[in-house]
Tab-separated table of C-alpha atoms and ligand atoms in Angstrom:
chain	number	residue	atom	x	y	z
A	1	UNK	CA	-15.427	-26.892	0.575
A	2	UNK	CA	-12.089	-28.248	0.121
A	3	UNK	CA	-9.136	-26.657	-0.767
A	4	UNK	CA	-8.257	-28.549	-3.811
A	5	UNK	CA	-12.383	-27.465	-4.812
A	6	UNK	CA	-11.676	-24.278	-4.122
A	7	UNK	CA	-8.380	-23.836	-6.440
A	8	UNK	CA	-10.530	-25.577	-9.308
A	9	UNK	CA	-8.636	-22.999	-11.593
A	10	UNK	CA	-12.606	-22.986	-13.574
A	11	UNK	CA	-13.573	-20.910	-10.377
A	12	UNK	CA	-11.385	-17.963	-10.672
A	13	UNK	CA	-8.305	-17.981	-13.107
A	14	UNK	CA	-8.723	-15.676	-16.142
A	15	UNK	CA	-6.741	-14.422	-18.860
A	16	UNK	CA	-8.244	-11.061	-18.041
A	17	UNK	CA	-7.342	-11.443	-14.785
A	18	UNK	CA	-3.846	-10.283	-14.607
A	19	UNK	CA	-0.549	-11.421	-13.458
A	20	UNK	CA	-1.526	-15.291	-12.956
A	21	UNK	CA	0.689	-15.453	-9.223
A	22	UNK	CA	-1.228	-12.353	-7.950
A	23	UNK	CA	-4.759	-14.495	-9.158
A	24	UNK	CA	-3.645	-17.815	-7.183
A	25	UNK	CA	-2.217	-15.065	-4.332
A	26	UNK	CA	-5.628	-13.722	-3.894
A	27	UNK	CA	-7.426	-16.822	-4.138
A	28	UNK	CA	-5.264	-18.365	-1.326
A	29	UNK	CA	-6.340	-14.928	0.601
A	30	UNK	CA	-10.109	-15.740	0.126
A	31	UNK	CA	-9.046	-19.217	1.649
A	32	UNK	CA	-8.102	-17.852	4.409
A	33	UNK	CA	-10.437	-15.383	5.017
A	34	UNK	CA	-13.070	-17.251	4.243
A	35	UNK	CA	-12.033	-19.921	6.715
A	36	UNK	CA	-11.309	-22.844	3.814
A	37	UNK	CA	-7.884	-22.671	5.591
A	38	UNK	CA	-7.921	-21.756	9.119
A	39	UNK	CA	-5.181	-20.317	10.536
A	40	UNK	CA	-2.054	-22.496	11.518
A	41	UNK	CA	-3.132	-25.414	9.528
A	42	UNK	CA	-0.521	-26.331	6.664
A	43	UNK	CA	-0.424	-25.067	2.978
A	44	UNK	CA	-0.432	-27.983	0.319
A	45	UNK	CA	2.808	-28.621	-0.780
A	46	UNK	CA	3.952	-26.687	-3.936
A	47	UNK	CA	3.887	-29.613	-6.191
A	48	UNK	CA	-0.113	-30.331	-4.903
A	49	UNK	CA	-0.794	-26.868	-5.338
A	50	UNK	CA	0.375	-26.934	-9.066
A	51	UNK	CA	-1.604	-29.896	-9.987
A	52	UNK	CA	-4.817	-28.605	-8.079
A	53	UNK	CA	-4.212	-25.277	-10.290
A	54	UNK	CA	-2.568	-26.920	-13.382
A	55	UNK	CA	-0.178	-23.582	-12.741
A	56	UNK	CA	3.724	-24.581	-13.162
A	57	UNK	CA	5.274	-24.524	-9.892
A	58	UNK	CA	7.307	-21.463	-10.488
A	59	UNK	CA	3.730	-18.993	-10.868
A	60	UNK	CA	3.348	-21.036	-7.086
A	61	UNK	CA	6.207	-20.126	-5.691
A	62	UNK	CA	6.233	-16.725	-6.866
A	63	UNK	CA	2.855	-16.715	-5.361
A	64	UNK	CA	3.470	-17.652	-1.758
A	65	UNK	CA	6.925	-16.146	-1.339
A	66	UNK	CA	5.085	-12.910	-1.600
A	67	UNK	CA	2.700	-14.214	1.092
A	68	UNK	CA	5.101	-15.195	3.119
A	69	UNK	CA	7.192	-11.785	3.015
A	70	UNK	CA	4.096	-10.011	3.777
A	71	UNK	CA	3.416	-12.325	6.948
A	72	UNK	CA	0.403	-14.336	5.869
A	73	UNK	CA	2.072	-17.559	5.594
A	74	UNK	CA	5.092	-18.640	7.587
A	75	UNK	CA	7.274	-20.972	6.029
A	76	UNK	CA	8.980	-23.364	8.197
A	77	UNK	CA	12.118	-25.280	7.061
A	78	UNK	CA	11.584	-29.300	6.884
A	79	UNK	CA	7.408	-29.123	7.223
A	80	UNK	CA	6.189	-26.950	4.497
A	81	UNK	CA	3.981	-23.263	4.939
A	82	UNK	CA	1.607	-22.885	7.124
A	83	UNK	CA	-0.923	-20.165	7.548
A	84	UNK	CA	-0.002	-17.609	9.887
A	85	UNK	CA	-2.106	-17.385	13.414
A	86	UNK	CA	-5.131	-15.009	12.737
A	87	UNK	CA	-4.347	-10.901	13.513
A	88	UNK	CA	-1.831	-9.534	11.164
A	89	UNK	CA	-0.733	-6.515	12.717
A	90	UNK	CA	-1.101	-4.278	10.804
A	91	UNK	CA	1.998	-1.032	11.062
A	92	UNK	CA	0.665	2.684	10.692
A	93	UNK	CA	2.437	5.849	10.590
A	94	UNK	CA	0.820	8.895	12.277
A	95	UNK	CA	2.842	11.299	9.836
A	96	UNK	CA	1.424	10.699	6.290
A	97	UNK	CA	-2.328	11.337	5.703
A	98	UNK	CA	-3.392	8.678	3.435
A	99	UNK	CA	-6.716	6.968	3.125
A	100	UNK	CA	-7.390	3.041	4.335
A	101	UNK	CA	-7.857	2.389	0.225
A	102	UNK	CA	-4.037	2.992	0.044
A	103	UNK	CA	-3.148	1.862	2.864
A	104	UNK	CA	-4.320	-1.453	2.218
A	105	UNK	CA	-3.558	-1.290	-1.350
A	106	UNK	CA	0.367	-0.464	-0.153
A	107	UNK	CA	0.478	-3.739	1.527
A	108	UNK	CA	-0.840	-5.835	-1.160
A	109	UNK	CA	-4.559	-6.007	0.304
A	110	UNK	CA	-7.694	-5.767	-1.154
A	111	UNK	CA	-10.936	-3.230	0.444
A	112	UNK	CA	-13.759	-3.667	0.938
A	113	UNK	CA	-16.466	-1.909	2.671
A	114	UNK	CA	-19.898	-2.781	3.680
A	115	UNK	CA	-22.190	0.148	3.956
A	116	UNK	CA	-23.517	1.116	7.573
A	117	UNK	CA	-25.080	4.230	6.482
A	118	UNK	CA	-24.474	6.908	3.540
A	119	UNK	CA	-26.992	10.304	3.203
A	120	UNK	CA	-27.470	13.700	3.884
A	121	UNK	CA	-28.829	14.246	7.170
A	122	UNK	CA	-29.091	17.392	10.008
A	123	UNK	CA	-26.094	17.938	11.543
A	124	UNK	CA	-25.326	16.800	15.578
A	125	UNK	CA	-24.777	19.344	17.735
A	126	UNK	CA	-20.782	17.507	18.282
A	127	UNK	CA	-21.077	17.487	14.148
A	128	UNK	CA	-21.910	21.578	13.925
A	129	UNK	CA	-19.514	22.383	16.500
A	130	UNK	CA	-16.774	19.944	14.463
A	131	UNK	CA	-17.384	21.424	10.495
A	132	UNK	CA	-18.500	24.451	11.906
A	133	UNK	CA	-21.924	24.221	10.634
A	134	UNK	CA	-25.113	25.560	11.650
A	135	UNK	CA	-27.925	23.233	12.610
A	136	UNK	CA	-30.171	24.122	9.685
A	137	UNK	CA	-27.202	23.095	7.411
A	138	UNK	CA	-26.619	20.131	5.682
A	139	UNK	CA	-24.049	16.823	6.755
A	140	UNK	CA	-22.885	14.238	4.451
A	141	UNK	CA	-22.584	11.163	6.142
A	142	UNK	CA	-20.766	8.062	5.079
A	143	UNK	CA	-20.591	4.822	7.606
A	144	UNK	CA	-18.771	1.584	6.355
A	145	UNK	CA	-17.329	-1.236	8.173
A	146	UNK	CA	-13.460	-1.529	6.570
A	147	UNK	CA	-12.235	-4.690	5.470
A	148	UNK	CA	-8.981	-5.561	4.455
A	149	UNK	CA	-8.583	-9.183	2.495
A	150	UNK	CA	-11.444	-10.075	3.825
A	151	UNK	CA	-10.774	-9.661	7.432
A	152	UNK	CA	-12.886	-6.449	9.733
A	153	UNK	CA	-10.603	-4.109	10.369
A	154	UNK	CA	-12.303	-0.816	11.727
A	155	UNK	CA	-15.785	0.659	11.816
A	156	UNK	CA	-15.706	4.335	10.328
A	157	UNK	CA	-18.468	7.205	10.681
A	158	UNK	CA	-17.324	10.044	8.557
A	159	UNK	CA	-18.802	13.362	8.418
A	160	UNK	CA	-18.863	15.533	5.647
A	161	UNK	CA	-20.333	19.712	5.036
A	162	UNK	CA	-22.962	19.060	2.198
A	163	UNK	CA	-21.226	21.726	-0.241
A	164	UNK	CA	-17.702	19.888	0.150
A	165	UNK	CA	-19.556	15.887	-0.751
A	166	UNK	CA	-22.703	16.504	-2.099
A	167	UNK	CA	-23.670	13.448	-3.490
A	168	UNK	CA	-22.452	10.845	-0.195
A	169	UNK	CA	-23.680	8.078	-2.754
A	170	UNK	CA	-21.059	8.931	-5.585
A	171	UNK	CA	-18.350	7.007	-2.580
A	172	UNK	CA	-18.142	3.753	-3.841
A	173	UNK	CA	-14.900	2.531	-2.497
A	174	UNK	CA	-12.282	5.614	-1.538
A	175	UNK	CA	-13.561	8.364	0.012
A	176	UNK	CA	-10.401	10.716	-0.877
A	177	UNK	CA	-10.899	9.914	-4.067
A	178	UNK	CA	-14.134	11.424	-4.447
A	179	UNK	CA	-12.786	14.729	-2.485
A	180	UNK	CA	-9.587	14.546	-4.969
A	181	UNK	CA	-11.578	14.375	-7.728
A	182	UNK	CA	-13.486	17.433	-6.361
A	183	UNK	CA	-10.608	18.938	-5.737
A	184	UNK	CA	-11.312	18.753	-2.326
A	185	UNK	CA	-8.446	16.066	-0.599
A	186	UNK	CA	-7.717	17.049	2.734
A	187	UNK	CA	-4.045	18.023	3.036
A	188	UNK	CA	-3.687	18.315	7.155
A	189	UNK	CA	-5.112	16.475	9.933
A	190	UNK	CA	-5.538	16.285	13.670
A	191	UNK	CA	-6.056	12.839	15.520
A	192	UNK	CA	-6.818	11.915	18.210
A	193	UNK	CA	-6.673	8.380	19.736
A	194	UNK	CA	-8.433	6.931	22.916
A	195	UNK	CA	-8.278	3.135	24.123
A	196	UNK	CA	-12.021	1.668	24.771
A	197	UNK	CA	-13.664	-1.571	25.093
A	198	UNK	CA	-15.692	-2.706	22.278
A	199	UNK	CA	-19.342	-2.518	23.086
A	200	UNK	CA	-21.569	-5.846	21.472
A	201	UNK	CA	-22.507	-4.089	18.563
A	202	UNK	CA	-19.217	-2.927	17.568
A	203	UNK	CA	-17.605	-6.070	18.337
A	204	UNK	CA	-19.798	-8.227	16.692
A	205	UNK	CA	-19.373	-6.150	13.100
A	206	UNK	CA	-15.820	-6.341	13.673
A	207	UNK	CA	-15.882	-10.194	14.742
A	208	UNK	CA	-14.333	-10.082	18.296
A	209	UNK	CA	-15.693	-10.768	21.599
A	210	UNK	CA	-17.679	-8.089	23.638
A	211	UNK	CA	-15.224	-6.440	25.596
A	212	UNK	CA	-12.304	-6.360	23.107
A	213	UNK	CA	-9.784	-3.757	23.186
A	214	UNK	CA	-10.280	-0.946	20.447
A	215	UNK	CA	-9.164	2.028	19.485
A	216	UNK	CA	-11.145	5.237	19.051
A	217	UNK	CA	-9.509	7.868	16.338
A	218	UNK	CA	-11.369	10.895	16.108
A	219	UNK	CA	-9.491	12.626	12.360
A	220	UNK	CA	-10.727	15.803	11.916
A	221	UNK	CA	-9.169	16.788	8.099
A	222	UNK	CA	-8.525	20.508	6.432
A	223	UNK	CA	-8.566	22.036	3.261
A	224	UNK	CA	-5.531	24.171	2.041
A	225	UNK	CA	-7.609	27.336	3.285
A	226	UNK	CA	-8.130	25.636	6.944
A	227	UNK	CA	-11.207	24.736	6.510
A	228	UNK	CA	-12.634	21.291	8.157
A	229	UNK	CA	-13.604	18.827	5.239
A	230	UNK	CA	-13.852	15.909	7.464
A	231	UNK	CA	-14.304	14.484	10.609
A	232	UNK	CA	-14.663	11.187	11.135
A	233	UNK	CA	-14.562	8.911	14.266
A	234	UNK	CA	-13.782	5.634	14.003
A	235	UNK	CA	-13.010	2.354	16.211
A	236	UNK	CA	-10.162	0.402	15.106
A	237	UNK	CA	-9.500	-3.551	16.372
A	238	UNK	CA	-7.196	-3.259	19.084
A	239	UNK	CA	-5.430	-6.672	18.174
A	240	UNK	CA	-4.939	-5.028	14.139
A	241	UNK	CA	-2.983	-2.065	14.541
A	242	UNK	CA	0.370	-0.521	15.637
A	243	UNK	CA	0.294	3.010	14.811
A	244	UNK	CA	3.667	4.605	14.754
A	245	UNK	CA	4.682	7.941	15.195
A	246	UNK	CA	8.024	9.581	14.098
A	247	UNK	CA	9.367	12.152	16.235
A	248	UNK	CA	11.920	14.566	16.625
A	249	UNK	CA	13.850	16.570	19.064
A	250	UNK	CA	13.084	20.602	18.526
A	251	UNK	CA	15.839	23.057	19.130
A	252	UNK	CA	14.451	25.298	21.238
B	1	LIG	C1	-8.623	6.595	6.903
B	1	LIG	C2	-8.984	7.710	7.874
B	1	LIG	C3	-10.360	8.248	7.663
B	1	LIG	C4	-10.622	8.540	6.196
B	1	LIG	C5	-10.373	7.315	5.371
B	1	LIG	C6	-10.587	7.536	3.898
B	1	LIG	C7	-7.800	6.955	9.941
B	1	LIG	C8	-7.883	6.730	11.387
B	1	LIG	N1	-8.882	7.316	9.279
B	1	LIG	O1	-9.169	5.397	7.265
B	1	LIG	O2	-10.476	9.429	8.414
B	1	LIG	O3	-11.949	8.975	6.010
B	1	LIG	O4	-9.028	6.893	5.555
B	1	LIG	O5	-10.398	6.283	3.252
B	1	LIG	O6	-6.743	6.816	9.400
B	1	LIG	P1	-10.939	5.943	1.825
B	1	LIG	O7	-10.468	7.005	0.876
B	1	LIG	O8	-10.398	4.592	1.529
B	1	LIG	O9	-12.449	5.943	1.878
């Protein structure tokens, strides 16, 4: 499709939509992730992307200034915006524990999450020995392939004690929420994280080439009391994330 078809304003601007920059912003973002504007190729000019929208040129501007700030267009002097080269990286602190939902929703991207595999199932024996469960107990077990706008970010395998998520279908897009709602939101965490090589299956859900670099992060989460309400390994694109962590010198 072309891009002037696919800002036909009949396709996806709505009064109930909210905040009509934020609308064109996010259609742009399906442009792009949807490949109807590869990366590096050139933005229409503001004045084209008006008419194709029949927005006024200030909701357009508005609109890809805050694209460009958060890095997904780059606007060169003289020639226009372009979009930027594929692999945002994407900046994570090891100190706060907050879920991808709002992560992603701090820096202005939208989740989603296709389902790999959500149930209750027996427990593995690296699963007991993690929650501390027996293996007659229960596991709650929630697998989803993260997106972020569109683009694969990480493949996530959480695992759950029955009593703490019983109902593993109830997560429909955050996870924490569902344990905050419970009153079970993990307050303390330990990770750890191991460069690997993608293996086929894992790169092809996350759309890179066998062999990839990845990260592994292994989070195993506790409740107030200490006990474990999570632990979940995932594998992270390698050529996605910067994790950051703050430290400080102890006085010993
Ligand atoms: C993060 C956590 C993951 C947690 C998830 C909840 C890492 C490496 N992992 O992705 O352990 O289960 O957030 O996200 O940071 P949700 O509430 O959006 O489902």
């Amino acid at each position: 499709m072309s891009i002037a078809g696919f800002l036909d304003p009949g396709l996806w601007l709505s009064d109930a939509g909210g905040p009509r920059y934020l609308q064109l912003r996010r259609r742009i973002e399906e442009a792009i992730s949807t490949g109807v504007l590869p990366p590096n190729t050139p933005l229409p000019p503001e004045r084209e992307l008006a008419s194709m929208t029949g927005l006024s040129r200030v909701t357009v501007r508005k609109a890809t200034q805050a694209m460009a700030e958060d890095g997904l267009i780059t606007q060169r002097q003289g020639s226009g915006s372009f979009v930027a080269p594929r692999n945002r990286r994407i900046e994570q602190s090891l100190s706060r524990l907050t879920s991808f939902t709002e992560d992603m929703a701090r820096r202005g991207f939208h989740t989603e999450s296709k389902w790999l595999e959500r149930g209750v199932f027996l427990p593995s024996p690296e699963e007991q020995v993690a929650l501390a469960l027996g293996p007659d107990d229960s596991v709650s077990r929630i697998s989803r392939l993260r997106l972020a706008s569109g683009q694969p970010m990480a493949i996530e395998r959480a695992a759950l004690p029955v009593d703490l998520l019983p109902a593993p279908t109830e997560v429909a897009t955050s996870l924490y929420e569902v344990l905050e709602r419970d009153g079970h939101r993990p307050v303390r965490a330990i990770q750890k994280l191991s460069a690997i090589n993608l293996g086929e299956d894992d790169a092809g859900l996350l759309g890179v080439d066998p062999g990839a670099a990845g990260l592994r992060i292994e989070r195993t989460s506790y409740l107030p009391d200490g006990r474990v309400v999570e632990f979940t390994r995932s594998i992270y694109r390698g050529d996605s994330y910067d994790f950051v962590a703050e430290m400080r010198l102890v006085n010993s």
